[in-house]
PDB file of C-alpha atoms in Angstrom:
ATOM      1  CA  UNK A   1    -124.015 148.770 200.136  1.00  0.00           C
ATOM      2  CA  UNK A   2    -122.254 149.757 203.321  1.00  0.00           C
ATOM      3  CA  UNK A   3    -121.265 147.814 206.360  1.00  0.00           C
ATOM      4  CA  UNK A   4    -121.938 149.529 209.649  1.00  0.00           C
ATOM      5  CA  UNK A   5    -119.800 147.287 211.835  1.00  0.00           C
ATOM      6  CA  UNK A   6    -117.661 149.270 214.294  1.00  0.00           C
ATOM      7  CA  UNK A   7    -113.910 148.877 214.016  1.00  0.00           C
ATOM      8  CA  UNK A   8    -113.084 148.829 217.728  1.00  0.00           C
ATOM      9  CA  UNK A   9    -113.888 145.120 218.386  1.00  0.00           C
ATOM     10  CA  UNK A  10    -111.396 144.145 215.693  1.00  0.00           C
ATOM     11  CA  UNK A  11    -108.731 146.323 217.320  1.00  0.00           C
ATOM     12  CA  UNK A  12    -109.404 144.710 220.726  1.00  0.00           C
ATOM     13  CA  UNK A  13    -108.965 141.260 219.197  1.00  0.00           C
ATOM     14  CA  UNK A  14    -105.681 142.397 217.619  1.00  0.00           C
ATOM     15  CA  UNK A  15    -104.444 143.601 221.013  1.00  0.00           C
ATOM     16  CA  UNK A  16    -105.189 140.204 222.528  1.00  0.00           C
ATOM     17  CA  UNK A  17    -103.692 138.257 219.620  1.00  0.00           C
ATOM     18  CA  UNK A  18    -100.565 140.435 219.514  1.00  0.00           C
ATOM     19  CA  UNK A  19     -99.889 139.947 223.224  1.00  0.00           C
ATOM     20  CA  UNK A  20    -100.491 136.210 223.173  1.00  0.00           C
ATOM     21  CA  UNK A  21     -98.472 135.795 219.978  1.00  0.00           C
ATOM     22  CA  UNK A  22     -95.433 137.430 221.544  1.00  0.00           C
ATOM     23  CA  UNK A  23     -95.518 136.006 225.063  1.00  0.00           C
ATOM     24  CA  UNK A  24     -93.737 132.648 224.830  1.00  0.00           C
ATOM     25  CA  UNK A  25     -90.165 132.607 226.070  1.00  0.00           C
ATOM     26  CA  UNK A  26     -87.728 130.604 223.980  1.00  0.00           C
ATOM     27  CA  UNK A  27     -84.296 129.774 225.368  1.00  0.00           C
ATOM     28  CA  UNK A  28     -84.377 132.725 227.741  1.00  0.00           C
ATOM     29  CA  UNK A  29     -85.744 135.146 225.141  1.00  0.00           C
ATOM     30  CA  UNK A  30     -88.731 135.591 222.873  1.00  0.00           C
ATOM     31  CA  UNK A  31     -89.490 133.121 220.092  1.00  0.00           C
ATOM     32  CA  UNK A  32     -89.550 135.969 217.588  1.00  0.00           C
ATOM     33  CA  UNK A  33     -87.710 139.286 217.466  1.00  0.00           C
ATOM     34  CA  UNK A  34     -88.963 142.470 219.081  1.00  0.00           C
ATOM     35  CA  UNK A  35     -89.639 143.946 215.652  1.00  0.00           C
ATOM     36  CA  UNK A  36     -92.626 141.589 215.427  1.00  0.00           C
ATOM     37  CA  UNK A  37     -94.107 143.139 218.558  1.00  0.00           C
ATOM     38  CA  UNK A  38     -93.325 146.690 217.391  1.00  0.00           C
ATOM     39  CA  UNK A  39     -95.020 146.035 214.073  1.00  0.00           C
ATOM     40  CA  UNK A  40     -98.172 144.564 215.603  1.00  0.00           C
ATOM     41  CA  UNK A  41     -98.497 147.167 218.346  1.00  0.00           C
ATOM     42  CA  UNK A  42     -97.998 149.938 215.777  1.00  0.00           C
ATOM     43  CA  UNK A  43    -100.921 148.492 213.819  1.00  0.00           C
ATOM     44  CA  UNK A  44    -102.951 148.423 217.054  1.00  0.00           C
ATOM     45  CA  UNK A  45    -102.014 152.054 217.758  1.00  0.00           C
ATOM     46  CA  UNK A  46    -103.061 153.094 214.243  1.00  0.00           C
ATOM     47  CA  UNK A  47    -106.301 151.196 214.757  1.00  0.00           C
ATOM     48  CA  UNK A  48    -106.975 153.034 218.019  1.00  0.00           C
ATOM     49  CA  UNK A  49    -106.195 156.322 216.298  1.00  0.00           C
ATOM     50  CA  UNK A  50    -108.590 155.448 213.473  1.00  0.00           C
ATOM     51  CA  UNK A  51    -111.357 154.562 215.916  1.00  0.00           C
ATOM     52  CA  UNK A  52    -110.791 157.790 217.861  1.00  0.00           C
ATOM     53  CA  UNK A  53    -110.681 160.125 214.845  1.00  0.00           C
ATOM     54  CA  UNK A  54    -114.035 159.396 213.246  1.00  0.00           C
ATOM     55  CA  UNK A  55    -114.024 162.353 210.850  1.00  0.00           C
ATOM     56  CA  UNK A  56    -110.755 161.677 209.022  1.00  0.00           C
ATOM     57  CA  UNK A  57    -110.597 159.161 206.194  1.00  0.00           C
ATOM     58  CA  UNK A  58    -106.803 159.485 205.969  1.00  0.00           C
ATOM     59  CA  UNK A  59    -106.469 157.472 209.181  1.00  0.00           C
ATOM     60  CA  UNK A  60    -108.306 154.622 207.496  1.00  0.00           C
ATOM     61  CA  UNK A  61    -105.848 154.745 204.604  1.00  0.00           C
ATOM     62  CA  UNK A  62    -102.911 154.473 207.021  1.00  0.00           C
ATOM     63  CA  UNK A  63    -104.588 151.568 208.800  1.00  0.00           C
ATOM     64  CA  UNK A  64    -105.270 149.799 205.492  1.00  0.00           C
ATOM     65  CA  UNK A  65    -101.658 150.191 204.358  1.00  0.00           C
ATOM     66  CA  UNK A  66    -100.316 149.035 207.726  1.00  0.00           C
ATOM     67  CA  UNK A  67    -102.583 145.974 207.702  1.00  0.00           C
ATOM     68  CA  UNK A  68    -101.362 144.990 204.229  1.00  0.00           C
ATOM     69  CA  UNK A  69     -97.720 145.453 205.176  1.00  0.00           C
ATOM     70  CA  UNK A  70     -98.288 143.734 208.510  1.00  0.00           C
ATOM     71  CA  UNK A  71     -99.803 140.714 206.788  1.00  0.00           C
ATOM     72  CA  UNK A  72     -96.783 140.421 204.485  1.00  0.00           C
ATOM     73  CA  UNK A  73     -94.282 140.852 207.324  1.00  0.00           C
ATOM     74  CA  UNK A  74     -96.199 138.381 209.510  1.00  0.00           C
ATOM     75  CA  UNK A  75     -95.739 135.740 206.838  1.00  0.00           C
ATOM     76  CA  UNK A  76     -92.019 136.504 206.732  1.00  0.00           C
ATOM     77  CA  UNK A  77     -91.655 136.443 210.531  1.00  0.00           C
ATOM     78  CA  UNK A  78     -93.608 133.223 210.890  1.00  0.00           C
ATOM     79  CA  UNK A  79     -91.598 131.557 208.135  1.00  0.00           C
ATOM     80  CA  UNK A  80     -88.229 132.680 209.535  1.00  0.00           C
ATOM     81  CA  UNK A  81     -88.747 132.004 213.217  1.00  0.00           C
ATOM     82  CA  UNK A  82     -90.782 128.803 213.127  1.00  0.00           C
ATOM     83  CA  UNK A  83     -87.915 126.456 212.469  1.00  0.00           C
ATOM     84  CA  UNK A  84     -85.294 125.371 214.937  1.00  0.00           C
ATOM     85  CA  UNK A  85     -87.568 124.718 217.907  1.00  0.00           C
ATOM     86  CA  UNK A  86     -87.751 121.145 219.095  1.00  0.00           C
ATOM     87  CA  UNK A  87     -90.272 120.212 221.734  1.00  0.00           C
ATOM     88  CA  UNK A  88     -88.283 117.138 222.777  1.00  0.00           C
ATOM     89  CA  UNK A  89     -85.237 119.003 224.106  1.00  0.00           C
ATOM     90  CA  UNK A  90     -84.550 118.373 227.770  1.00  0.00           C
ATOM     91  CA  UNK A  91     -84.054 121.953 228.937  1.00  0.00           C
ATOM     92  CA  UNK A  92     -87.436 123.185 227.693  1.00  0.00           C
ATOM     93  CA  UNK A  93     -89.848 120.692 229.133  1.00  0.00           C
ATOM     94  CA  UNK A  94     -93.437 120.146 228.140  1.00  0.00           C
ATOM     95  CA  UNK A  95     -94.704 123.490 229.472  1.00  0.00           C
ATOM     96  CA  UNK A  96     -92.332 125.507 227.288  1.00  0.00           C
ATOM     97  CA  UNK A  97     -93.335 123.516 224.216  1.00  0.00           C
ATOM     98  CA  UNK A  98     -97.044 124.071 224.727  1.00  0.00           C
ATOM     99  CA  UNK A  99     -96.468 127.764 225.509  1.00  0.00           C
ATOM    100  CA  UNK A 100     -94.432 128.141 222.330  1.00  0.00           C
ATOM    101  CA  UNK A 101     -97.057 126.357 220.218  1.00  0.00           C
ATOM    102  CA  UNK A 102     -99.844 128.456 221.735  1.00  0.00           C
ATOM    103  CA  UNK A 103     -97.983 131.683 220.922  1.00  0.00           C
ATOM    104  CA  UNK A 104     -97.094 130.477 217.448  1.00  0.00           C
ATOM    105  CA  UNK A 105    -100.697 129.580 216.598  1.00  0.00           C
ATOM    106  CA  UNK A 106    -101.969 132.863 218.072  1.00  0.00           C
ATOM    107  CA  UNK A 107     -99.514 134.644 215.755  1.00  0.00           C
ATOM    108  CA  UNK A 108    -100.928 132.671 212.813  1.00  0.00           C
ATOM    109  CA  UNK A 109    -104.495 133.571 213.808  1.00  0.00           C
ATOM    110  CA  UNK A 110    -103.405 137.218 214.142  1.00  0.00           C
ATOM    111  CA  UNK A 111    -102.007 137.090 210.606  1.00  0.00           C
ATOM    112  CA  UNK A 112    -105.244 135.667 209.217  1.00  0.00           C
ATOM    113  CA  UNK A 113    -107.393 138.064 211.244  1.00  0.00           C
ATOM    114  CA  UNK A 114    -105.564 141.020 209.680  1.00  0.00           C
ATOM    115  CA  UNK A 115    -107.306 140.216 206.384  1.00  0.00           C
ATOM    116  CA  UNK A 116    -110.706 140.291 208.108  1.00  0.00           C
ATOM    117  CA  UNK A 117    -109.831 143.613 209.728  1.00  0.00           C
ATOM    118  CA  UNK A 118    -108.628 144.907 206.370  1.00  0.00           C
ATOM    119  CA  UNK A 119    -112.035 144.234 204.819  1.00  0.00           C
ATOM    120  CA  UNK A 120    -113.816 146.136 207.573  1.00  0.00           C
ATOM    121  CA  UNK A 121    -111.240 148.953 207.478  1.00  0.00           C
ATOM    122  CA  UNK A 122    -112.027 149.384 203.772  1.00  0.00           C
ATOM    123  CA  UNK A 123    -115.746 149.479 204.652  1.00  0.00           C
ATOM    124  CA  UNK A 124    -115.002 152.123 207.284  1.00  0.00           C
ATOM    125  CA  UNK A 125    -113.037 154.099 204.696  1.00  0.00           C
ATOM    126  CA  UNK A 126    -116.055 154.014 202.373  1.00  0.00           C
ATOM    127  CA  UNK A 127    -118.370 155.078 205.217  1.00  0.00           C
ATOM    128  CA  UNK A 128    -116.146 158.086 205.898  1.00  0.00           C
ATOM    129  CA  UNK A 129    -116.468 159.293 202.315  1.00  0.00           C
ATOM    130  CA  UNK A 130    -113.529 157.594 200.668  1.00  0.00           C
ATOM    131  CA  UNK A 131    -113.787 156.189 197.181  1.00  0.00           C
ATOM    132  CA  UNK A 132    -112.458 152.817 196.182  1.00  0.00           C
ATOM    133  CA  UNK A 133    -111.576 152.391 192.499  1.00  0.00           C
ATOM    134  CA  UNK A 134    -113.910 150.143 190.588  1.00  0.00           C
ATOM    135  CA  UNK A 135    -111.617 147.566 189.039  1.00  0.00           C
ATOM    136  CA  UNK A 136    -113.109 145.443 186.308  1.00  0.00           C
ATOM    137  CA  UNK A 137    -110.899 142.698 185.044  1.00  0.00           C
ATOM    138  CA  UNK A 138    -111.483 141.257 181.634  1.00  0.00           C
ATOM    139  CA  UNK A 139    -109.761 138.085 180.607  1.00  0.00           C
ATOM    140  CA  UNK A 140    -109.625 137.139 176.977  1.00  0.00           C
ATOM    141  CA  UNK A 141    -108.226 133.843 175.877  1.00  0.00           C
ATOM    142  CA  UNK A 142    -107.414 133.360 172.303  1.00  0.00           C
TER     143      UNK A 142
END
């Protein structure tokens, strides 16, 4: 049972979501630190490298690890930098509030989409000859 879906459309969506998630200016700066952008664009670069190097399964492993870590760090970034922004403040105006909310929700969608990309990166790893351990969990109550 293999999935033959190419990985490059997922990487293109991550490029778009990473740019839109980082674009909103907040009080003269970004709404989240630059480490958020570095993390997401590093994942995009690893994804491009994985798409370009079709014969190496090690690239898929690096992409899988970076997607897992990126998902965890996205949750931390979104939890830390969400608070403290009020849309009713006079110096921001309505345009800044909607731009901030758009970027914030694009960052949330990017975080969720990393799980979808992770599933297809694992499929790509299997297609390249990698083996995934067969984990069977048994639960006994009593």
